[in-house]
GROMACS .gro file of C-alpha atoms in nm:
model
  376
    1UNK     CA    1 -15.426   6.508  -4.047
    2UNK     CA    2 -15.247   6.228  -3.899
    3UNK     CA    3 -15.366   6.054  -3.570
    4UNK     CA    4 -14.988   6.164  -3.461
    5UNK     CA    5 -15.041   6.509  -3.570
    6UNK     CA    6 -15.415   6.506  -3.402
    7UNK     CA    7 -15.294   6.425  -3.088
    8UNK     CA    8 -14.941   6.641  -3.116
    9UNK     CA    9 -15.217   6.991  -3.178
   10UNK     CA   10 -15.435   6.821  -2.853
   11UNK     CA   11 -15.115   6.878  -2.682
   12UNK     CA   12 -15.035   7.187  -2.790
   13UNK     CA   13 -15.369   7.358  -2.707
   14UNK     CA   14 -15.400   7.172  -2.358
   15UNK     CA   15 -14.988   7.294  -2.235
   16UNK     CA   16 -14.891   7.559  -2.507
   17UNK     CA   17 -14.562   7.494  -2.739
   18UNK     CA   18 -14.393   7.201  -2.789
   19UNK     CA   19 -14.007   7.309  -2.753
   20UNK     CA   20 -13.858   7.129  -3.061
   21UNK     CA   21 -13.667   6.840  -2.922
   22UNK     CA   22 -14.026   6.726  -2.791
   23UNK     CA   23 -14.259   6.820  -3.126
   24UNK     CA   24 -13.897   6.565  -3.292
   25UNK     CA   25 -13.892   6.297  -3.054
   26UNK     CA   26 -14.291   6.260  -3.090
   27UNK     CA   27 -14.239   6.308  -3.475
   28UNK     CA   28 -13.970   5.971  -3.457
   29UNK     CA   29 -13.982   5.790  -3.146
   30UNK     CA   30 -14.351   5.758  -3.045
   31UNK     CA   31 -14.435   5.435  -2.914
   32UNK     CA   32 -14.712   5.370  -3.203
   33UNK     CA   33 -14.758   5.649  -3.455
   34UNK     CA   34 -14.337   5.765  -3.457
   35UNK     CA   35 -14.164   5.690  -3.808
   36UNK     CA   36 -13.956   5.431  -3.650
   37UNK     CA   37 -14.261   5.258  -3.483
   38UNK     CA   38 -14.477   5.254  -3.817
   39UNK     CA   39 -14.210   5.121  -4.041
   40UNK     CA   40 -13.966   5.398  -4.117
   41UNK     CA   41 -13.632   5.220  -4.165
   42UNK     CA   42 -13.309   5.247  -4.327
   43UNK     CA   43 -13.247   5.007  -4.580
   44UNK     CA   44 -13.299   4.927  -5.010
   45UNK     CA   45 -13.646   4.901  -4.897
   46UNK     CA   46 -13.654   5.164  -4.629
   47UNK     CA   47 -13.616   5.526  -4.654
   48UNK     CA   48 -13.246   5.592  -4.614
   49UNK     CA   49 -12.912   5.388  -4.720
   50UNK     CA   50 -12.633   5.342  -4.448
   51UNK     CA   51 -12.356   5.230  -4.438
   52UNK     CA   52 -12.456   4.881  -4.319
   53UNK     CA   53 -12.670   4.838  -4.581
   54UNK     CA   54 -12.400   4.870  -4.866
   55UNK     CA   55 -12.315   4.518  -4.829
   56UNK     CA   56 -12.155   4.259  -4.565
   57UNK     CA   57 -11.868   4.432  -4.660
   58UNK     CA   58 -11.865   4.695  -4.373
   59UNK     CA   59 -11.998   4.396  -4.109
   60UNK     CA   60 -11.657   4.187  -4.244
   61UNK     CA   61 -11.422   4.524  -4.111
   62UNK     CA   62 -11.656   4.560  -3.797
   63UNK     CA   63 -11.549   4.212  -3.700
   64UNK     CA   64 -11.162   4.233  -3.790
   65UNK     CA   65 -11.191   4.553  -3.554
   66UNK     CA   66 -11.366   4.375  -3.290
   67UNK     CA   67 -11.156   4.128  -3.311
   68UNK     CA   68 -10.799   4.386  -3.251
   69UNK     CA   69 -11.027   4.564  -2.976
   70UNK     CA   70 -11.080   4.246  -2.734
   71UNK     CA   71 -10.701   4.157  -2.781
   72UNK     CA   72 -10.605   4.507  -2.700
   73UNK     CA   73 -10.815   4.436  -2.350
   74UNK     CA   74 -10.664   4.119  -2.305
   75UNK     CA   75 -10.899   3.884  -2.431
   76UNK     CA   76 -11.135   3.963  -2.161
   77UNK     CA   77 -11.397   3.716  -2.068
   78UNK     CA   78 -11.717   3.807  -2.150
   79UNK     CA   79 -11.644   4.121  -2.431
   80UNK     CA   80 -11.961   4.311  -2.465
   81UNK     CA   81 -12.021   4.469  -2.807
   82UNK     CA   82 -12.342   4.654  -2.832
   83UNK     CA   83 -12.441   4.776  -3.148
   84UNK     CA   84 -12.639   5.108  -3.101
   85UNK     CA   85 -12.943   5.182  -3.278
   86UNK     CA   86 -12.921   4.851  -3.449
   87UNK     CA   87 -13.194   4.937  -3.671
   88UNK     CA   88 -13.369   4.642  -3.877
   89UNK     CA   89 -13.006   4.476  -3.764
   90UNK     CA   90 -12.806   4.449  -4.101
   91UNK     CA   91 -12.543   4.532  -3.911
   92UNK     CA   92 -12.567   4.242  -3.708
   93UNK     CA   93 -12.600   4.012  -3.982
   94UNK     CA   94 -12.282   4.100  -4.128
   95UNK     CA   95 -12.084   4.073  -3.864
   96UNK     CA   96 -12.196   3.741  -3.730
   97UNK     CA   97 -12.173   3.608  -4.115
   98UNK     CA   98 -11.779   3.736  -4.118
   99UNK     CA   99 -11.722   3.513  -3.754
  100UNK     CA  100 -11.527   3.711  -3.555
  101UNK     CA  101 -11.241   3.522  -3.347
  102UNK     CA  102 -11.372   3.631  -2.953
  103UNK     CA  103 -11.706   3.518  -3.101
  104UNK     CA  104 -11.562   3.160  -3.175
  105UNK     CA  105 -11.404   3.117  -2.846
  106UNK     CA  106 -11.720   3.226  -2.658
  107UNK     CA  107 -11.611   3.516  -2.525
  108UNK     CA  108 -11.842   3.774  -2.743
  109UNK     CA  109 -12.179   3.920  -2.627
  110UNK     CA  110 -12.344   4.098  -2.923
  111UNK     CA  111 -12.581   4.336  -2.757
  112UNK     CA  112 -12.824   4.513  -3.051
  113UNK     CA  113 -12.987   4.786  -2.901
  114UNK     CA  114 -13.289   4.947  -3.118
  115UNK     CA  115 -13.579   5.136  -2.942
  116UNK     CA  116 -13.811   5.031  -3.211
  117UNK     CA  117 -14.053   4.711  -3.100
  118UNK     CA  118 -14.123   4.743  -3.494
  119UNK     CA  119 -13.748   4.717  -3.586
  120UNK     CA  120 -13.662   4.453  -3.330
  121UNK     CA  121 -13.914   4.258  -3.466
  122UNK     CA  122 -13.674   4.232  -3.812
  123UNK     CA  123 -13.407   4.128  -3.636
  124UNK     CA  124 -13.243   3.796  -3.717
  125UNK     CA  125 -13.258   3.530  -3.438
  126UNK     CA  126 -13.208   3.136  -3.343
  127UNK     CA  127 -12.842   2.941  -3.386
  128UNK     CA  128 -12.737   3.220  -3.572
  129UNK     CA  129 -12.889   3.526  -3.466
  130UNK     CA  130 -13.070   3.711  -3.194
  131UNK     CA  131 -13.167   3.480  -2.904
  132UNK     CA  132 -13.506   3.655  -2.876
  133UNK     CA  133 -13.687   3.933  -3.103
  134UNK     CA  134 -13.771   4.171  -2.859
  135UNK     CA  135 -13.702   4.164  -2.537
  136UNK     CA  136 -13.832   4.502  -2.308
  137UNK     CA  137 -13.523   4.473  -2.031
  138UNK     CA  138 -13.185   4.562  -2.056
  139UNK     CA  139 -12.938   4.291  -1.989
  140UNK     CA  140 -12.669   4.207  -1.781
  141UNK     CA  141 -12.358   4.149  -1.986
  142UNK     CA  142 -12.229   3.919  -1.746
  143UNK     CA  143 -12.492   3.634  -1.814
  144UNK     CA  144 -12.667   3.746  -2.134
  145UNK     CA  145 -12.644   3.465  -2.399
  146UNK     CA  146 -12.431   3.526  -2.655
  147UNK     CA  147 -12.648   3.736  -2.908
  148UNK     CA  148 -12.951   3.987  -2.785
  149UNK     CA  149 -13.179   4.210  -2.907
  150UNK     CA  150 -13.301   4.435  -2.659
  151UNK     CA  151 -13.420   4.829  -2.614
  152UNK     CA  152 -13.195   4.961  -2.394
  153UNK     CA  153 -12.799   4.996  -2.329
  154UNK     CA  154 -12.681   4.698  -2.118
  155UNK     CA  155 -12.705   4.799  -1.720
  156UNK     CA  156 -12.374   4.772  -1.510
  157UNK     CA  157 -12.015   4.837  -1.615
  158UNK     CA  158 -11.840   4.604  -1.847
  159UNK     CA  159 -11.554   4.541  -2.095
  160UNK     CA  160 -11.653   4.608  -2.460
  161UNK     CA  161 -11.705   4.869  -2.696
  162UNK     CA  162 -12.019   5.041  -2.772
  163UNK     CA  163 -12.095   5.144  -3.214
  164UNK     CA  164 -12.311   5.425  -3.278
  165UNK     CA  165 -12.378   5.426  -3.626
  166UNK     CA  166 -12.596   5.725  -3.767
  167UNK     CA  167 -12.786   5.729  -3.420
  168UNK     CA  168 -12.692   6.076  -3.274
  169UNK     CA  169 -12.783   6.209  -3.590
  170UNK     CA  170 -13.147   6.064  -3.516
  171UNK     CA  171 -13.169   6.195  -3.157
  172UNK     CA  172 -13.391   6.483  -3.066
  173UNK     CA  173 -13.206   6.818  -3.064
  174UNK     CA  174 -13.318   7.188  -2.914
  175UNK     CA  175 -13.348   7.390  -3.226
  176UNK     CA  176 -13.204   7.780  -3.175
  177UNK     CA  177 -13.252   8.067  -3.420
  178UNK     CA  178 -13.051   8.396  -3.427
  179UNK     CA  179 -13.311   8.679  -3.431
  180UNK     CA  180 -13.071   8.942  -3.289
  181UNK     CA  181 -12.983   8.721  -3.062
  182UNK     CA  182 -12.994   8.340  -3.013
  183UNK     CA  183 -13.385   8.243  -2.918
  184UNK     CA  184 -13.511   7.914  -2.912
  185UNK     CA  185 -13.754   7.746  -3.128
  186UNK     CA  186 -14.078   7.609  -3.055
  187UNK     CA  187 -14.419   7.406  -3.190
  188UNK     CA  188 -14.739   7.610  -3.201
  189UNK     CA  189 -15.046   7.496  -3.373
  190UNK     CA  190 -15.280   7.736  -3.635
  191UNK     CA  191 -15.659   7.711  -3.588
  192UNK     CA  192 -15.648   7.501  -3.859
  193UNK     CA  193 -15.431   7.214  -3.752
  194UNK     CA  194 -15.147   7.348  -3.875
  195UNK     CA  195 -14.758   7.322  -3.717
  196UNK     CA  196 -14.576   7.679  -3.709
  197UNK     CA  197 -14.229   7.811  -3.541
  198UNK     CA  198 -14.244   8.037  -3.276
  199UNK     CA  199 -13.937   8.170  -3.130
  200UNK     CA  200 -13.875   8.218  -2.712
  201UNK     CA  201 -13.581   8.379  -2.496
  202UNK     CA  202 -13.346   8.123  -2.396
  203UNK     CA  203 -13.398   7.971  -2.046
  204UNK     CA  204 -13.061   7.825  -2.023
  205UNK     CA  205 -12.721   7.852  -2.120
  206UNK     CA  206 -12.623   7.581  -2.357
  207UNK     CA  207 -12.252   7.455  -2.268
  208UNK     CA  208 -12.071   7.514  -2.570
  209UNK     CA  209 -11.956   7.872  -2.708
  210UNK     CA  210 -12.257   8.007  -2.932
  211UNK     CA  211 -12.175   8.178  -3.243
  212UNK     CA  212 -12.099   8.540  -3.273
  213UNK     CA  213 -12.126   8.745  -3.615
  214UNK     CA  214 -12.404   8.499  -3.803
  215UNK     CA  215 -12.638   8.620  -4.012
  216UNK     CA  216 -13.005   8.709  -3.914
  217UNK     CA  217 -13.224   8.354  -3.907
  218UNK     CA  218 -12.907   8.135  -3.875
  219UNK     CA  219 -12.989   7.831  -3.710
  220UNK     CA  220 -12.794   7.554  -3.515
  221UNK     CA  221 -12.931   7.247  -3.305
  222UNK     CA  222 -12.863   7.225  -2.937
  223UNK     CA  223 -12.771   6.827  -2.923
  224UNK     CA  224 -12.817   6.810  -2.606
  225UNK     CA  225 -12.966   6.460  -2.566
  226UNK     CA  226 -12.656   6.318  -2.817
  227UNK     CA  227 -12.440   6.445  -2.540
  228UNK     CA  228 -12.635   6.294  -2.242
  229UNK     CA  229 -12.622   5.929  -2.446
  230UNK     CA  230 -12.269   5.945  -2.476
  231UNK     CA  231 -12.210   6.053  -2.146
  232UNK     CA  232 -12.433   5.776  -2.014
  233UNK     CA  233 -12.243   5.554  -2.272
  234UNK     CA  234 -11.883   5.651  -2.160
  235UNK     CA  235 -11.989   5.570  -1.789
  236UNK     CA  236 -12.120   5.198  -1.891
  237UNK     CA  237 -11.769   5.100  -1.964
  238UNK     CA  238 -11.531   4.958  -1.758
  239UNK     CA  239 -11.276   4.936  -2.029
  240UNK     CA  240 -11.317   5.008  -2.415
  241UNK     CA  241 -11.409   5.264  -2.649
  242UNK     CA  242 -11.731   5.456  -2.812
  243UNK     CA  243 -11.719   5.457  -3.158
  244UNK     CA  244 -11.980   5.738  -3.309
  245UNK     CA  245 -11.995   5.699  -3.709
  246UNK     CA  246 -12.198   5.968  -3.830
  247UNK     CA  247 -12.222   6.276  -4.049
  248UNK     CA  248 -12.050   6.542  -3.824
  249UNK     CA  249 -11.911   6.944  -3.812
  250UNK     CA  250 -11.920   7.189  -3.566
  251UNK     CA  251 -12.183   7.447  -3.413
  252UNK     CA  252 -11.971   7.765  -3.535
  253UNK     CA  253 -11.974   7.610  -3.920
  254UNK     CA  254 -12.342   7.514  -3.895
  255UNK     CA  255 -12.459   7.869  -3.811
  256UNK     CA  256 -12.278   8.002  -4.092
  257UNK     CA  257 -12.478   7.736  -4.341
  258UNK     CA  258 -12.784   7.707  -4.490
  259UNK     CA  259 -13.004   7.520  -4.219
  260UNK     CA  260 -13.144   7.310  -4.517
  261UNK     CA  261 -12.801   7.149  -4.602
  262UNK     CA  262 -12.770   7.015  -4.261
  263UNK     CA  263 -13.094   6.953  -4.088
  264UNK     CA  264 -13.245   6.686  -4.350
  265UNK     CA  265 -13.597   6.505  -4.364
  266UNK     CA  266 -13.598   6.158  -4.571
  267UNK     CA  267 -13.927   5.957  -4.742
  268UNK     CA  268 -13.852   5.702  -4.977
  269UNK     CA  269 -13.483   5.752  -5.015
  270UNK     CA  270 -13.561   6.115  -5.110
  271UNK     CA  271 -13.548   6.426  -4.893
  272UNK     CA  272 -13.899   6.452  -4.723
  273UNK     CA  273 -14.062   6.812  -4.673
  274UNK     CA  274 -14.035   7.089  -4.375
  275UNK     CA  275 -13.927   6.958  -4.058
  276UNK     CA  276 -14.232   7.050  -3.901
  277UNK     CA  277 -14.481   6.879  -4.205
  278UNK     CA  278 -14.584   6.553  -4.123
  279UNK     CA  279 -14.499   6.451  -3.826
  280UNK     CA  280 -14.413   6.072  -3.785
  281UNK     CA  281 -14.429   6.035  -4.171
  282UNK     CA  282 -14.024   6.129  -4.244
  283UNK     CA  283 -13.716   6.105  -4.070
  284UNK     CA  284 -13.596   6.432  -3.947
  285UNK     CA  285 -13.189   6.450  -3.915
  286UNK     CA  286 -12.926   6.672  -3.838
  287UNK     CA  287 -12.523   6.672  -3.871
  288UNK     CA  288 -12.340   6.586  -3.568
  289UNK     CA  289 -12.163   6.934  -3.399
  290UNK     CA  290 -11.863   6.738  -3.252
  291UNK     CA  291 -11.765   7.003  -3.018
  292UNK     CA  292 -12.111   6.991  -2.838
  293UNK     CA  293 -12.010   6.639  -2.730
  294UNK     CA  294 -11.643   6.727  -2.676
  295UNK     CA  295 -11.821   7.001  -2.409
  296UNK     CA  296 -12.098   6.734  -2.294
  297UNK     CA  297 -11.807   6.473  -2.214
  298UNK     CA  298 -11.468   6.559  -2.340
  299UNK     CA  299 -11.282   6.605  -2.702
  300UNK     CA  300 -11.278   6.281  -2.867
  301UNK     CA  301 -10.927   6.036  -2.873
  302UNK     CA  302 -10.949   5.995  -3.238
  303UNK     CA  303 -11.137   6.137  -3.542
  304UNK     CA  304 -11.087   6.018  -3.887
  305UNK     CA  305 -11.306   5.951  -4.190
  306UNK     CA  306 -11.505   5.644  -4.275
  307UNK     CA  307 -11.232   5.589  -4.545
  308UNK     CA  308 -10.960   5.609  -4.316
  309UNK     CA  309 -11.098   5.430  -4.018
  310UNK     CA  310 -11.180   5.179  -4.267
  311UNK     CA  311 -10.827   5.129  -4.380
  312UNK     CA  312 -10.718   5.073  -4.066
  313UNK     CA  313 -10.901   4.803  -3.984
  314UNK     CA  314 -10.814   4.619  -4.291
  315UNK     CA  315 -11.070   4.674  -4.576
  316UNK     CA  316 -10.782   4.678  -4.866
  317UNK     CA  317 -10.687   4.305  -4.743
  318UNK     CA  318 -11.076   4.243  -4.737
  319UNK     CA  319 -11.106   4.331  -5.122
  320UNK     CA  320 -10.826   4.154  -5.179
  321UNK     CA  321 -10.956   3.835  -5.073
  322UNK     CA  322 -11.264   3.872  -5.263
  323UNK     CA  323 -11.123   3.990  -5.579
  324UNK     CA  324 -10.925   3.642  -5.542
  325UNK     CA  325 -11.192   3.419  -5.470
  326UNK     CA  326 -11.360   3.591  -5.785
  327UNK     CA  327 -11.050   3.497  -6.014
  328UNK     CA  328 -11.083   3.145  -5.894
  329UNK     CA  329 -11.463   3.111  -5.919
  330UNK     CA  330 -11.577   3.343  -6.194
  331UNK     CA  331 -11.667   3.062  -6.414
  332UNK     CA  332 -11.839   2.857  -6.178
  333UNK     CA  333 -12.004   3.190  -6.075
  334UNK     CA  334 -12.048   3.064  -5.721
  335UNK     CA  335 -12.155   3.226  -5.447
  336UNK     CA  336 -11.782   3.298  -5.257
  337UNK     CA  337 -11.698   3.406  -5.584
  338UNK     CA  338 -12.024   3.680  -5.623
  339UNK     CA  339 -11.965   3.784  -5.251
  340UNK     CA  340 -11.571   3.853  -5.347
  341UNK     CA  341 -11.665   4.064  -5.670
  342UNK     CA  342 -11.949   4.256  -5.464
  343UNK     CA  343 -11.651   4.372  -5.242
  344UNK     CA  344 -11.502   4.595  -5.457
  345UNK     CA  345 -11.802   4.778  -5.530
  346UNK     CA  346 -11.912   4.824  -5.185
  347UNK     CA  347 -11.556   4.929  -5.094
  348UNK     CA  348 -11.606   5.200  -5.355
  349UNK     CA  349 -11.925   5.337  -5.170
  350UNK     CA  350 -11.784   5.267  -4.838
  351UNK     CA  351 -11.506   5.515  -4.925
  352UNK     CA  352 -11.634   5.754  -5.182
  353UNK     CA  353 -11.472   6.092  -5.066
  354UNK     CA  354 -11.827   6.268  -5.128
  355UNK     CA  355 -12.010   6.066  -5.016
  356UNK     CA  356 -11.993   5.790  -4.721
  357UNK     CA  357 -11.609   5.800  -4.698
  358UNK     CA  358 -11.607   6.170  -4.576
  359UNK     CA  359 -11.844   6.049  -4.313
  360UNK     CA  360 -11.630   6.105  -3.940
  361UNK     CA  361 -11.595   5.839  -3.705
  362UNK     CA  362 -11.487   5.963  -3.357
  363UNK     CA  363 -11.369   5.761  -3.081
  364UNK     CA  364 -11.381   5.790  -2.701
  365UNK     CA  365 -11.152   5.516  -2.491
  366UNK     CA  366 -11.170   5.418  -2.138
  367UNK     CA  367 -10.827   5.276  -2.071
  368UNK     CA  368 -10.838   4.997  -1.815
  369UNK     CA  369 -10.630   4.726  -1.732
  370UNK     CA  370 -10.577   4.369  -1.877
  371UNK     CA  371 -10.928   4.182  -1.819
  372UNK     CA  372 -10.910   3.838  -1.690
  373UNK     CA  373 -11.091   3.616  -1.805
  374UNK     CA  374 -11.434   3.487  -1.618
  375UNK     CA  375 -11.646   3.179  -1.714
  376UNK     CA  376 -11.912   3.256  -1.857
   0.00000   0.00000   0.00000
């Protein structure tokens, strides 16, 4: 048994069940025995691919878009764009690499947020990177240097836009289970040390419309803490958007599933055991229901796919250039010319129809006048 697990069954035994979303945010975000605290990571190396990791190729579109989102606010002076569970920051790296415009004129503040000490601690830093590895505050967008890596969302209201990529998926969800009716699940431990289900009457009435006419056992996750973050996100902005990329549906389609297709544990870039098995050893995931945060804030401004959100912001001009550069430097074999021919296959990835190209990318705006622009 685990020291994580040890201490989870202490719990149990001392204050009775852990309701789910507890038992998974122990299981992932515990401060020294969590997967994200003892190395769990996405990554070639880690235990899951994203997006980010691809290739720069995604960080080169990320920058064109920030780029058309700070003129569309006026060139406002300083634009904050925090990058939400930044993860090891690859992210990051890309985008500073591809030099966005409002970065060059001094106006950018690139805020990576990651929970993770362990993960901060892999972020890039100095001329060219993070100003510090971990700092435990959040900061003021306002006088922030240009590039930080901190654990929390920036305090205050600014001008910016705020990127969740695959993060809500990763946040603790309730966990509820129709057994003639809609019960929730909890944690309970065996006399052996063992985690089990155990199924209570709802105390309270989720917002959102639960399913009617699902089979017996269906399952959905209550995402209530996704909704609270983007609530708490929306209200941090002064002017600007939320963009959420992430695996998504809705609560009625879920039910109506088999809970293994959408509530996923990974190890190793392979799917991991039982949700409950192991806790802090695998990263336990769930699809995003959309209309739970439509109820927890209001319906999104825009949904598309990652392939069309992509196209929008200019990734066929992207390959373009690369497949150019490789024409012109294929015999010298340099390294413009390997970074233009890599483009094409991470553009295939980055749009494959089943597989990251179906992902959804939904977007929230806060209209707000033209910002001036403020020293800085």
């Amino acid at each position: 048994m685990s020291e994580l697990a040890g201490r989870l069954v202490e719990r149990i035994r001392r204050d009775g069940p852990l309701r789910f979303d507890e038992f998974h945010a122990a299981a992932l975000y515990d401060t020294r025995d969590g997967f994200f605290a003892s190395g769990g990571q996405a990554g070639r190396r880690g235990d899951f691919l994203t997006s980010p990791e691809v290739g720069p190729l995604l960080g080169a579109v990320v920058a064109r878009a920030i780029d058309a989102w700070w003129e569309a606010l006026g060139q406002p002076n300083p634009f904050v764009f925090v990058d939400a569970g930044a993860g090891p920051g690859t992210l990051a790296r890309s985008v500073l690499h591809a030099g966005p415009a409002c970065r060059a004129s001094g106006a950018l503040r690139y805020v990576a947020v990651e929970v993770s000490a362990a993960q901060r601690a892999l972020h890039p830093f100095g001329e060219s990177g993070f100003e510090s590895r971990a700092e435990q505050r959040a900061v003021d967008p306002h006088t922030s240097p240009g590039v930080a890596s901190v654990a929390e969302l920036p305090a205050g209201s600014f001008d910016g836009v705020i990127i969740a990529n695959e993060l809500l998926d990763d946040l603790p969800f309730r966990l509820l289970v129709f057994d003639g009716g809609w019960r929730e699940a909890f944690v309970d431990a065996t006399a052996d040390g063992r985690f089990v289900e155990v199924l209570a009457p709802l105390d309270d009435a989720p917002p959102f419309a639960l399913p009617v006419d699902v089979p017996h056992g269906a399952r959905i996750p209550w995402q209530e803490r996704a909704g609270w973050w983007l609530a708490d996100a929306l209200g941090r902005l002064s002017a600007g958007r939320i963009v959420v990329i992430d695996y998504c549906s809705d609560t009625a389609r879920l039910a109506q599933r088999p809970w293994r297709e959408w509530l996923r544990t990974y190890r190793g870039h392979e799917r991991g055991g039982h949700y409950l098995a192991d806790p802090g050893g695998q990263d336990i995931t769930a699809e995003v229901a959309l209309d739970q945060l439509a109820a927890a804030v209001r319906l999104p401004d825009a949904v598309r796919t990652q392939a069309q959100w992509l196209a929008l912001h200019g990734i066929a001009e992207l390959v373009d250039e690369g497949r150019r550069a490789w024409e012109a430097g294929a015999a010298r074999a340099d390294l413009v010319a390997l970074e233009g021919r890599s483009r094409i296959r991470e553009a295939e990835a980055l749009t494959d129809p089943s597989g990251l190209g179906a992902f959804t990318v939904a977007e929230w705006l806060v209209p707000g006048p033209a910002t001036r622009s403020r020293p800085h």
